[in-house]
PDB file of C-alpha atoms in Angstrom:
ATOM      1  CA  MET A   1      68.331   6.589 -12.117  1.00 53.00           C
ATOM      2  CA  SER A   2      66.903   9.315 -14.366  1.00 58.00           C
ATOM      3  CA  THR A   3      64.456  11.933 -13.140  1.00 63.00           C
ATOM      4  CA  GLN A   4      61.785  10.677 -15.564  1.00 63.00           C
ATOM      5  CA  LEU A   5      62.053   7.149 -14.170  1.00 57.00           C
ATOM      6  CA  LEU A   6      61.781   8.452 -10.600  1.00 58.00           C
ATOM      7  CA  TRP A   7      58.568  10.306 -11.460  1.00 63.00           C
ATOM      8  CA  LYS A   8      57.044   7.168 -12.988  1.00 62.00           C
ATOM      9  CA  PHE A   9      58.012   5.140  -9.911  1.00 59.00           C
ATOM     10  CA  ALA A  10      56.510   7.773  -7.595  1.00 62.00           C
ATOM     11  CA  LEU A  11      53.307   7.838  -9.664  1.00 64.00           C
ATOM     12  CA  ILE A  12      52.916   4.039  -9.415  1.00 71.00           C
ATOM     13  CA  ILE A  13      53.431   4.141  -5.634  1.00 66.00           C
ATOM     14  CA  GLY A  14      50.887   6.950  -5.336  1.00 62.00           C
ATOM     15  CA  VAL A  15      48.237   5.033  -7.308  1.00 61.00           C
ATOM     16  CA  ILE A  16      48.792   1.936  -5.157  1.00 63.00           C
ATOM     17  CA  ALA A  17      48.514   4.014  -1.952  1.00 59.00           C
ATOM     18  CA  VAL A  18      45.226   5.587  -3.047  1.00 55.00           C
ATOM     19  CA  ALA A  19      43.823   2.157  -3.999  1.00 58.00           C
ATOM     20  CA  VAL A  20      44.780   0.711  -0.629  1.00 52.00           C
ATOM     21  CA  PHE A  21      43.194   3.681   1.174  1.00 54.00           C
ATOM     22  CA  TYR A  22      39.859   3.105  -0.542  1.00 53.00           C
ATOM     23  CA  VAL A  23      39.857  -0.668  -0.019  1.00 49.00           C
ATOM     24  CA  ILE A  24      41.105  -1.134   3.551  1.00 54.00           C
ATOM     25  CA  PRO A  25      39.304  -2.159   5.653  1.00 53.00           C
ATOM     26  CA  PRO A  26      37.350  -4.078   2.968  1.00 49.00           C
ATOM     27  CA  GLU A  27      34.254  -4.667   5.103  1.00 50.00           C
ATOM     28  CA  GLU A  28      33.751  -0.901   5.368  1.00 50.00           C
ATOM     29  CA  ARG A  29      34.750   0.078   1.820  1.00 48.00           C
ATOM     30  CA  ILE A  30      33.149  -2.701  -0.246  1.00 48.00           C
ATOM     31  CA  ASN A  31      29.514  -3.742  -0.162  1.00 50.00           C
ATOM     32  CA  LEU A  32      29.789  -7.465   0.492  1.00 48.00           C
ATOM     33  CA  GLY A  33      26.790  -9.606  -0.408  1.00 49.00           C
ATOM     34  CA  LEU A  34      25.207 -12.521   1.420  1.00 48.00           C
ATOM     35  CA  ASP A  35      27.722 -14.980  -0.038  1.00 51.00           C
ATOM     36  CA  LEU A  36      30.638 -13.155   1.644  1.00 45.00           C
ATOM     37  CA  ARG A  37      29.115 -11.600   4.758  1.00 54.00           C
ATOM     38  CA  GLY A  38      26.213 -13.926   5.486  1.00 60.00           C
ATOM     39  CA  GLY A  39      22.895 -12.567   6.693  1.00 68.00           C
ATOM     40  CA  ALA A  40      19.210 -13.127   6.011  1.00 75.00           C
ATOM     41  CA  HIS A  41      17.481 -14.087   2.760  1.00 76.00           C
ATOM     42  CA  ILE A  42      13.691 -13.924   3.091  1.00 80.00           C
ATOM     43  CA  VAL A  43      10.935 -14.258   0.493  1.00 83.00           C
ATOM     44  CA  MET A  44       7.520 -13.015   1.627  1.00 82.00           C
ATOM     45  CA  GLU A  45       4.141 -13.275  -0.076  1.00 84.00           C
ATOM     46  CA  VAL A  46       1.588 -10.486   0.289  1.00 86.00           C
ATOM     47  CA  ASP A  47      -1.907 -11.690   1.144  1.00 86.00           C
ATOM     48  CA  THR A  48      -3.754  -9.690  -1.510  1.00 88.00           C
ATOM     49  CA  ASP A  49      -6.907 -11.763  -0.947  1.00 90.00           C
ATOM     50  CA  SER A  50      -7.210 -10.229   2.528  1.00 88.00           C
ATOM     51  CA  ALA A  51      -6.911  -6.750   0.999  1.00 88.00           C
ATOM     52  CA  LEU A  52      -9.770  -7.536  -1.396  1.00 91.00           C
ATOM     53  CA  GLN A  53     -11.846  -8.947   1.449  1.00 90.00           C
ATOM     54  CA  TYR A  54     -11.275  -5.815   3.523  1.00 88.00           C
ATOM     55  CA  GLU A  55     -12.274  -3.576   0.596  1.00 90.00           C
ATOM     56  CA  LEU A  56     -15.445  -5.606   0.029  1.00 91.00           C
ATOM     57  CA  GLU A  57     -16.383  -5.530   3.719  1.00 89.00           C
ATOM     58  CA  LEU A  58     -15.705  -1.805   3.918  1.00 87.00           C
ATOM     59  CA  ASN A  59     -18.085  -1.092   1.049  1.00 90.00           C
ATOM     60  CA  GLN A  60     -20.689  -3.472   2.492  1.00 90.00           C
ATOM     61  CA  SER A  61     -20.597  -1.482   5.714  1.00 88.00           C
ATOM     62  CA  ARG A  62     -20.916   1.846   3.899  1.00 87.00           C
ATOM     63  CA  ILE A  63     -23.849   0.659   1.804  1.00 92.00           C
ATOM     64  CA  GLY A  64     -25.642  -0.852   4.794  1.00 90.00           C
ATOM     65  CA  GLN A  65     -25.165   2.300   6.875  1.00 87.00           C
ATOM     66  CA  THR A  66     -26.421   4.564   4.090  1.00 90.00           C
ATOM     67  CA  LEU A  67     -29.488   2.383   3.506  1.00 92.00           C
ATOM     68  CA  LYS A  68     -30.314   2.590   7.213  1.00 89.00           C
ATOM     69  CA  GLU A  69     -29.857   6.353   7.234  1.00 88.00           C
ATOM     70  CA  ARG A  70     -32.286   6.589   4.304  1.00 89.00           C
ATOM     71  CA  GLY A  71     -34.782   4.340   6.080  1.00 92.00           C
ATOM     72  CA  ILE A  72     -34.525   1.621   3.426  1.00 93.00           C
ATOM     73  CA  SER A  73     -34.857  -1.852   4.941  1.00 92.00           C
ATOM     74  CA  TYR A  74     -33.002  -4.929   3.671  1.00 93.00           C
ATOM     75  CA  GLU A  75     -32.484  -8.515   4.774  1.00 93.00           C
ATOM     76  CA  SER A  76     -28.740  -8.941   4.241  1.00 92.00           C
ATOM     77  CA  ILE A  77     -25.597  -7.762   2.489  1.00 93.00           C
ATOM     78  CA  PHE A  78     -22.998 -10.476   2.021  1.00 92.00           C
ATOM     79  CA  PRO A  79     -19.951 -11.410  -0.109  1.00 91.00           C
ATOM     80  CA  ALA A  80     -21.010 -13.841  -2.837  1.00 92.00           C
ATOM     81  CA  GLU A  81     -17.485 -14.126  -4.297  1.00 91.00           C
ATOM     82  CA  PRO A  82     -14.084 -12.555  -3.504  1.00 90.00           C
ATOM     83  CA  THR A  83     -14.981  -9.464  -5.538  1.00 93.00           C
ATOM     84  CA  VAL A  84     -18.775  -9.692  -5.552  1.00 95.00           C
ATOM     85  CA  MET A  85     -21.386  -8.736  -2.975  1.00 95.00           C
ATOM     86  CA  GLU A  86     -25.147  -9.160  -3.019  1.00 96.00           C
ATOM     87  CA  ILE A  87     -28.001  -7.384  -1.284  1.00 95.00           C
ATOM     88  CA  ARG A  88     -31.149  -9.313  -0.477  1.00 95.00           C
ATOM     89  CA  GLY A  89     -34.629  -8.211   0.506  1.00 94.00           C
ATOM     90  CA  THR A  90     -34.751  -4.482  -0.206  1.00 94.00           C
ATOM     91  CA  ASP A  91     -38.107  -2.757  -0.675  1.00 92.00           C
ATOM     92  CA  VAL A  92     -39.072  -3.280  -4.327  1.00 92.00           C
ATOM     93  CA  GLY A  93     -41.054  -0.064  -4.273  1.00 92.00           C
ATOM     94  CA  ARG A  94     -37.913   1.892  -3.418  1.00 94.00           C
ATOM     95  CA  SER A  95     -35.624   0.410  -6.088  1.00 94.00           C
ATOM     96  CA  ASP A  96     -34.786   3.844  -7.479  1.00 94.00           C
ATOM     97  CA  GLU A  97     -33.577   4.959  -4.058  1.00 94.00           C
ATOM     98  CA  VAL A  98     -31.514   1.790  -3.636  1.00 95.00           C
ATOM     99  CA  ARG A  99     -29.935   2.413  -7.030  1.00 94.00           C
ATOM    100  CA  GLU A 100     -29.143   5.983  -5.991  1.00 93.00           C
ATOM    101  CA  VAL A 101     -27.397   4.769  -2.823  1.00 93.00           C
ATOM    102  CA  LEU A 102     -25.367   2.229  -4.792  1.00 94.00           C
ATOM    103  CA  ASP A 103     -24.399   4.820  -7.396  1.00 92.00           C
ATOM    104  CA  GLN A 104     -23.174   7.094  -4.597  1.00 88.00           C
ATOM    105  CA  GLN A 105     -21.154   4.421  -2.785  1.00 89.00           C
ATOM    106  CA  VAL A 106     -19.886   2.152  -5.589  1.00 90.00           C
ATOM    107  CA  GLY A 107     -20.823   3.976  -8.748  1.00 87.00           C
ATOM    108  CA  ARG A 108     -17.829   2.634 -10.678  1.00 89.00           C
ATOM    109  CA  TRP A 109     -18.692  -0.977  -9.872  1.00 93.00           C
ATOM    110  CA  ALA A 110     -20.973  -3.156 -12.024  1.00 94.00           C
ATOM    111  CA  ILE A 111     -24.425  -2.890 -10.427  1.00 95.00           C
ATOM    112  CA  ARG A 112     -27.190  -5.290 -11.449  1.00 94.00           C
ATOM    113  CA  ASP A 113     -30.795  -5.331 -10.310  1.00 95.00           C
ATOM    114  CA  LEU A 114     -31.723  -9.028  -9.913  1.00 95.00           C
ATOM    115  CA  GLY A 115     -35.367  -8.241  -9.242  1.00 92.00           C
ATOM    116  CA  SER A 116     -37.504  -8.914  -6.158  1.00 93.00           C
ATOM    117  CA  GLY A 117     -35.425  -6.430  -4.156  1.00 93.00           C
ATOM    118  CA  ASN A 118     -32.128  -8.265  -4.764  1.00 96.00           C
ATOM    119  CA  TRP A 119     -28.944  -6.680  -6.120  1.00 96.00           C
ATOM    120  CA  ARG A 120     -25.549  -7.891  -7.299  1.00 96.00           C
ATOM    121  CA  ILE A 121     -22.477  -5.604  -7.192  1.00 96.00           C
ATOM    122  CA  VAL A 122     -19.192  -6.622  -8.856  1.00 96.00           C
ATOM    123  CA  MET A 123     -15.796  -4.992  -8.305  1.00 94.00           C
ATOM    124  CA  PRO A 124     -14.320  -3.997 -11.702  1.00 93.00           C
ATOM    125  CA  PRO A 125     -11.045  -5.721 -12.738  1.00 93.00           C
ATOM    126  CA  GLU A 126      -9.080  -2.465 -12.852  1.00 92.00           C
ATOM    127  CA  TYR A 127     -10.124  -1.627  -9.276  1.00 90.00           C
ATOM    128  CA  ARG A 128      -9.201  -5.114  -8.123  1.00 91.00           C
ATOM    129  CA  THR A 129      -5.741  -4.602  -9.632  1.00 90.00           C
ATOM    130  CA  TYR A 130      -5.480  -1.247  -7.884  1.00 89.00           C
ATOM    131  CA  VAL A 131      -6.325  -2.803  -4.485  1.00 89.00           C
ATOM    132  CA  GLU A 132      -3.812  -5.626  -4.975  1.00 89.00           C
ATOM    133  CA  ASN A 133      -1.043  -3.253  -6.104  1.00 88.00           C
ATOM    134  CA  ALA A 134      -1.766  -0.917  -3.200  1.00 87.00           C
ATOM    135  CA  ALA A 135      -1.460  -3.823  -0.750  1.00 87.00           C
ATOM    136  CA  VAL A 136       1.963  -4.740  -2.159  1.00 88.00           C
ATOM    137  CA  THR A 137       3.153  -1.124  -2.182  1.00 87.00           C
ATOM    138  CA  ILE A 138       2.086  -0.542   1.419  1.00 86.00           C
ATOM    139  CA  THR A 139       3.794  -3.779   2.471  1.00 85.00           C
ATOM    140  CA  LEU A 140       7.012  -2.754   0.683  1.00 85.00           C
ATOM    141  CA  ASN A 141       7.044   0.611   2.447  1.00 84.00           C
ATOM    142  CA  THR A 142       6.344  -1.016   5.806  1.00 83.00           C
ATOM    143  CA  ILE A 143       9.176  -3.520   5.351  1.00 83.00           C
ATOM    144  CA  ARG A 144      11.630  -0.789   4.312  1.00 83.00           C
ATOM    145  CA  ASN A 145      10.733   1.277   7.381  1.00 81.00           C
ATOM    146  CA  ARG A 146      11.273  -1.718   9.658  1.00 80.00           C
ATOM    147  CA  ILE A 147      14.613  -2.549   8.022  1.00 80.00           C
ATOM    148  CA  ASP A 148      15.750   1.029   8.586  1.00 76.00           C
ATOM    149  CA  ALA A 149      15.107   0.478  12.293  1.00 70.00           C
ATOM    150  CA  LEU A 150      17.466  -2.541  12.185  1.00 71.00           C
ATOM    151  CA  GLY A 151      20.330  -0.397  10.882  1.00 73.00           C
ATOM    152  CA  VAL A 152      21.252  -2.772   8.037  1.00 74.00           C
ATOM    153  CA  ARG A 153      23.666  -1.408   5.400  1.00 75.00           C
ATOM    154  CA  GLU A 154      22.671  -1.798   1.746  1.00 78.00           C
ATOM    155  CA  PRO A 155      19.586  -4.013   2.194  1.00 82.00           C
ATOM    156  CA  LEU A 156      17.770  -5.338  -0.873  1.00 83.00           C
ATOM    157  CA  VAL A 157      13.962  -5.140  -0.918  1.00 84.00           C
ATOM    158  CA  GLN A 158      12.174  -5.769  -4.212  1.00 84.00           C
ATOM    159  CA  GLN A 159       9.083  -7.346  -5.753  1.00 85.00           C
ATOM    160  CA  GLN A 160       9.266 -10.829  -7.241  1.00 82.00           C
ATOM    161  CA  GLY A 161       7.043 -13.339  -8.976  1.00 78.00           C
ATOM    162  CA  LEU A 162       4.853 -13.207 -12.065  1.00 77.00           C
ATOM    163  CA  ALA A 163       1.950 -11.808 -10.057  1.00 75.00           C
ATOM    164  CA  GLY A 164       4.187  -9.287  -8.319  1.00 78.00           C
ATOM    165  CA  ASP A 165       2.862 -10.325  -4.908  1.00 83.00           C
ATOM    166  CA  ARG A 166       6.149 -11.649  -3.519  1.00 85.00           C
ATOM    167  CA  ILE A 167       8.817  -9.562  -1.835  1.00 86.00           C
ATOM    168  CA  LEU A 168      12.500 -10.520  -1.709  1.00 84.00           C
ATOM    169  CA  VAL A 169      14.430  -9.253   1.303  1.00 84.00           C
ATOM    170  CA  GLN A 170      18.213  -9.611   1.628  1.00 82.00           C
ATOM    171  CA  LEU A 171      19.938  -8.321   4.754  1.00 81.00           C
ATOM    172  CA  PRO A 172      23.740  -8.703   4.451  1.00 79.00           C
ATOM    173  CA  GLY A 173      25.661  -8.945   7.688  1.00 73.00           C
ATOM    174  CA  VAL A 174      22.681  -9.537   9.978  1.00 72.00           C
ATOM    175  CA  GLU A 175      23.934 -11.693  12.844  1.00 71.00           C
ATOM    176  CA  ASP A 176      20.491 -12.728  14.089  1.00 72.00           C
ATOM    177  CA  PRO A 177      18.334 -13.649  11.061  1.00 71.00           C
ATOM    178  CA  GLU A 178      15.507 -14.952  13.260  1.00 76.00           C
ATOM    179  CA  ARG A 179      15.155 -11.614  15.033  1.00 74.00           C
ATOM    180  CA  ALA A 180      15.147  -9.828  11.692  1.00 73.00           C
ATOM    181  CA  LYS A 181      12.428 -12.162  10.459  1.00 73.00           C
ATOM    182  CA  ASP A 182      10.341 -11.551  13.585  1.00 73.00           C
ATOM    183  CA  VAL A 183      10.623  -7.796  13.115  1.00 70.00           C
ATOM    184  CA  LEU A 184       9.503  -8.030   9.477  1.00 73.00           C
ATOM    185  CA  ILE A 185       6.502 -10.295  10.038  1.00 71.00           C
ATOM    186  CA  GLU A 186       5.299  -8.743  13.280  1.00 70.00           C
ATOM    187  CA  PRO A 187       1.649  -7.758  12.734  1.00 63.00           C
ATOM    188  CA  ALA A 188       1.050  -4.044  12.352  1.00 57.00           C
ATOM    189  CA  LEU A 189      -1.323  -2.159  14.626  1.00 54.00           C
ATOM    190  CA  LEU A 190      -4.655  -1.527  12.906  1.00 49.00           C
ATOM    191  CA  GLU A 191      -6.556   1.569  13.960  1.00 61.00           C
ATOM    192  CA  TRP A 192     -10.031   2.541  12.788  1.00 63.00           C
ATOM    193  CA  LYS A 193     -10.424   6.197  11.887  1.00 71.00           C
ATOM    194  CA  GLU A 194     -13.638   7.928  10.898  1.00 75.00           C
ATOM    195  CA  VAL A 195     -13.274   9.878   7.657  1.00 81.00           C
ATOM    196  CA  THR A 196     -14.052  13.582   7.897  1.00 83.00           C
ATOM    197  CA  TYR A 197     -15.367  14.782   4.537  1.00 84.00           C
ATOM    198  CA  PRO A 198     -15.049  18.420   3.441  1.00 87.00           C
ATOM    199  CA  PRO A 199     -18.170  20.583   3.709  1.00 86.00           C
ATOM    200  CA  GLY A 200     -20.631  20.056   0.891  1.00 82.00           C
ATOM    201  CA  VAL A 201     -19.549  16.509  -0.048  1.00 82.00           C
ATOM    202  CA  THR A 202     -22.556  14.198  -0.534  1.00 77.00           C
ATOM    203  CA  ASP A 203     -21.331  11.679  -3.130  1.00 78.00           C
ATOM    204  CA  PHE A 204     -19.055   9.762  -0.746  1.00 74.00           C
ATOM    205  CA  GLY A 205     -18.537   6.799  -3.092  1.00 70.00           C
ATOM    206  CA  ASN A 206     -17.041   8.847  -5.916  1.00 74.00           C
ATOM    207  CA  TRP A 207     -15.331  11.531  -3.839  1.00 80.00           C
ATOM    208  CA  ALA A 208     -11.582  11.647  -4.489  1.00 81.00           C
ATOM    209  CA  PRO A 209      -9.269  12.582  -1.588  1.00 87.00           C
ATOM    210  CA  PRO A 210      -6.686  15.362  -2.103  1.00 88.00           C
ATOM    211  CA  VAL A 211      -3.169  14.659  -3.350  1.00 87.00           C
ATOM    212  CA  SER A 212      -1.369  17.026  -0.969  1.00 89.00           C
ATOM    213  CA  ARG A 213      -1.619  18.390   2.572  1.00 88.00           C
ATOM    214  CA  GLU A 214      -2.163  21.888   1.204  1.00 91.00           C
ATOM    215  CA  GLN A 215      -5.043  20.764  -0.987  1.00 90.00           C
ATOM    216  CA  ALA A 216      -6.646  18.971   1.975  1.00 89.00           C
ATOM    217  CA  ALA A 217      -6.448  22.111   4.119  1.00 89.00           C
ATOM    218  CA  ALA A 218      -7.915  24.202   1.296  1.00 91.00           C
ATOM    219  CA  MET A 219     -10.968  21.931   1.183  1.00 90.00           C
ATOM    220  CA  PHE A 220     -11.710  22.938   4.780  1.00 89.00           C
ATOM    221  CA  GLY A 221     -11.240  26.648   4.188  1.00 88.00           C
ATOM    222  CA  GLY A 222      -7.502  26.686   4.832  1.00 88.00           C
ATOM    223  CA  THR A 223      -7.413  24.990   8.241  1.00 88.00           C
ATOM    224  CA  LEU A 224      -8.211  21.417   9.231  1.00 87.00           C
ATOM    225  CA  PRO A 225     -10.704  20.881  12.072  1.00 85.00           C
ATOM    226  CA  ALA A 226      -9.067  20.475  15.483  1.00 82.00           C
ATOM    227  CA  ASP A 227     -10.076  16.801  15.768  1.00 80.00           C
ATOM    228  CA  THR A 228      -8.884  15.856  12.263  1.00 85.00           C
ATOM    229  CA  GLU A 229      -5.588  14.231  11.223  1.00 86.00           C
ATOM    230  CA  LEU A 230      -4.228  13.499   7.761  1.00 87.00           C
ATOM    231  CA  PHE A 231      -3.110  10.010   6.758  1.00 83.00           C
ATOM    232  CA  PRO A 232      -1.258   9.241   3.485  1.00 83.00           C
ATOM    233  CA  GLU A 233      -2.259   6.408   1.145  1.00 79.00           C
ATOM    234  CA  THR A 234       0.295   5.351  -1.470  1.00 73.00           C
ATOM    235  CA  PHE A 235      -1.130   4.112  -4.769  1.00 66.00           C
ATOM    236  CA  THR A 236       0.150   2.909  -8.133  1.00 61.00           C
ATOM    237  CA  SER A 237      -1.247   4.725 -11.163  1.00 63.00           C
ATOM    238  CA  ALA A 238      -1.957   3.146 -14.546  1.00 58.00           C
ATOM    239  CA  ASP A 239       1.497   4.127 -15.874  1.00 64.00           C
ATOM    240  CA  GLY A 240       3.231   2.418 -12.930  1.00 59.00           C
ATOM    241  CA  SER A 241       4.225   5.597 -11.098  1.00 67.00           C
ATOM    242  CA  LEU A 242       3.523   6.056  -7.383  1.00 69.00           C
ATOM    243  CA  GLY A 243       1.272   8.745  -5.985  1.00 77.00           C
ATOM    244  CA  THR A 244      -0.150   9.752  -2.609  1.00 83.00           C
ATOM    245  CA  LEU A 245      -3.696  10.486  -1.495  1.00 85.00           C
ATOM    246  CA  TRP A 246      -4.402  12.212   1.806  1.00 87.00           C
ATOM    247  CA  TRP A 247      -7.340  11.063   3.917  1.00 82.00           C
TER     248      TRP A 247
END
């Protein structure tokens, strides 16, 4: 056998050996999908209506509190539609002050004076889209964090549906799909936190929170108050990119 033939034979054996090294054991070297490894396939729908309801109720509370602080009486503030609230029975003689409060709290919303001390406030379509997208983004991040705690290799978590309010979750190799499902749908703990505004802020409705921890500290003179914590809020901008606000 010639030397050239021996080298070719050795090269072929070497290539085969390297291929075997990278393939065996296959379950550790190759990412097997649900069809080969089994696991959990879950499709979840985000309740964006609840997010809109929460946003409406939050602004109702802010408006009502500010009216009380200004000594402006009213009969009721209530949701007339999923993105509409109405105020009934304010003092007609103080309409300018009511308008000022509304401009401070929801200045970017459509505000209409119905007369006789009644007002109608409508959430703009672009803000509704922002609230819905934020709800989906927060849910995606929450699901990913919970999957990380399960220790699943190569999970798939992505948005689905024409409205973008469904989330597909694939967990290859999960031996207990029911437990995984319970972990994903377990209700999160909701905590109420009072917002601490920087000194000098009076227009609370149009105030924009900082986009970094450093910027937040700078607003308080370089150091946050001792009883103040920062909490991130992920949002989707108009161009589809993600950003973070710090409350």
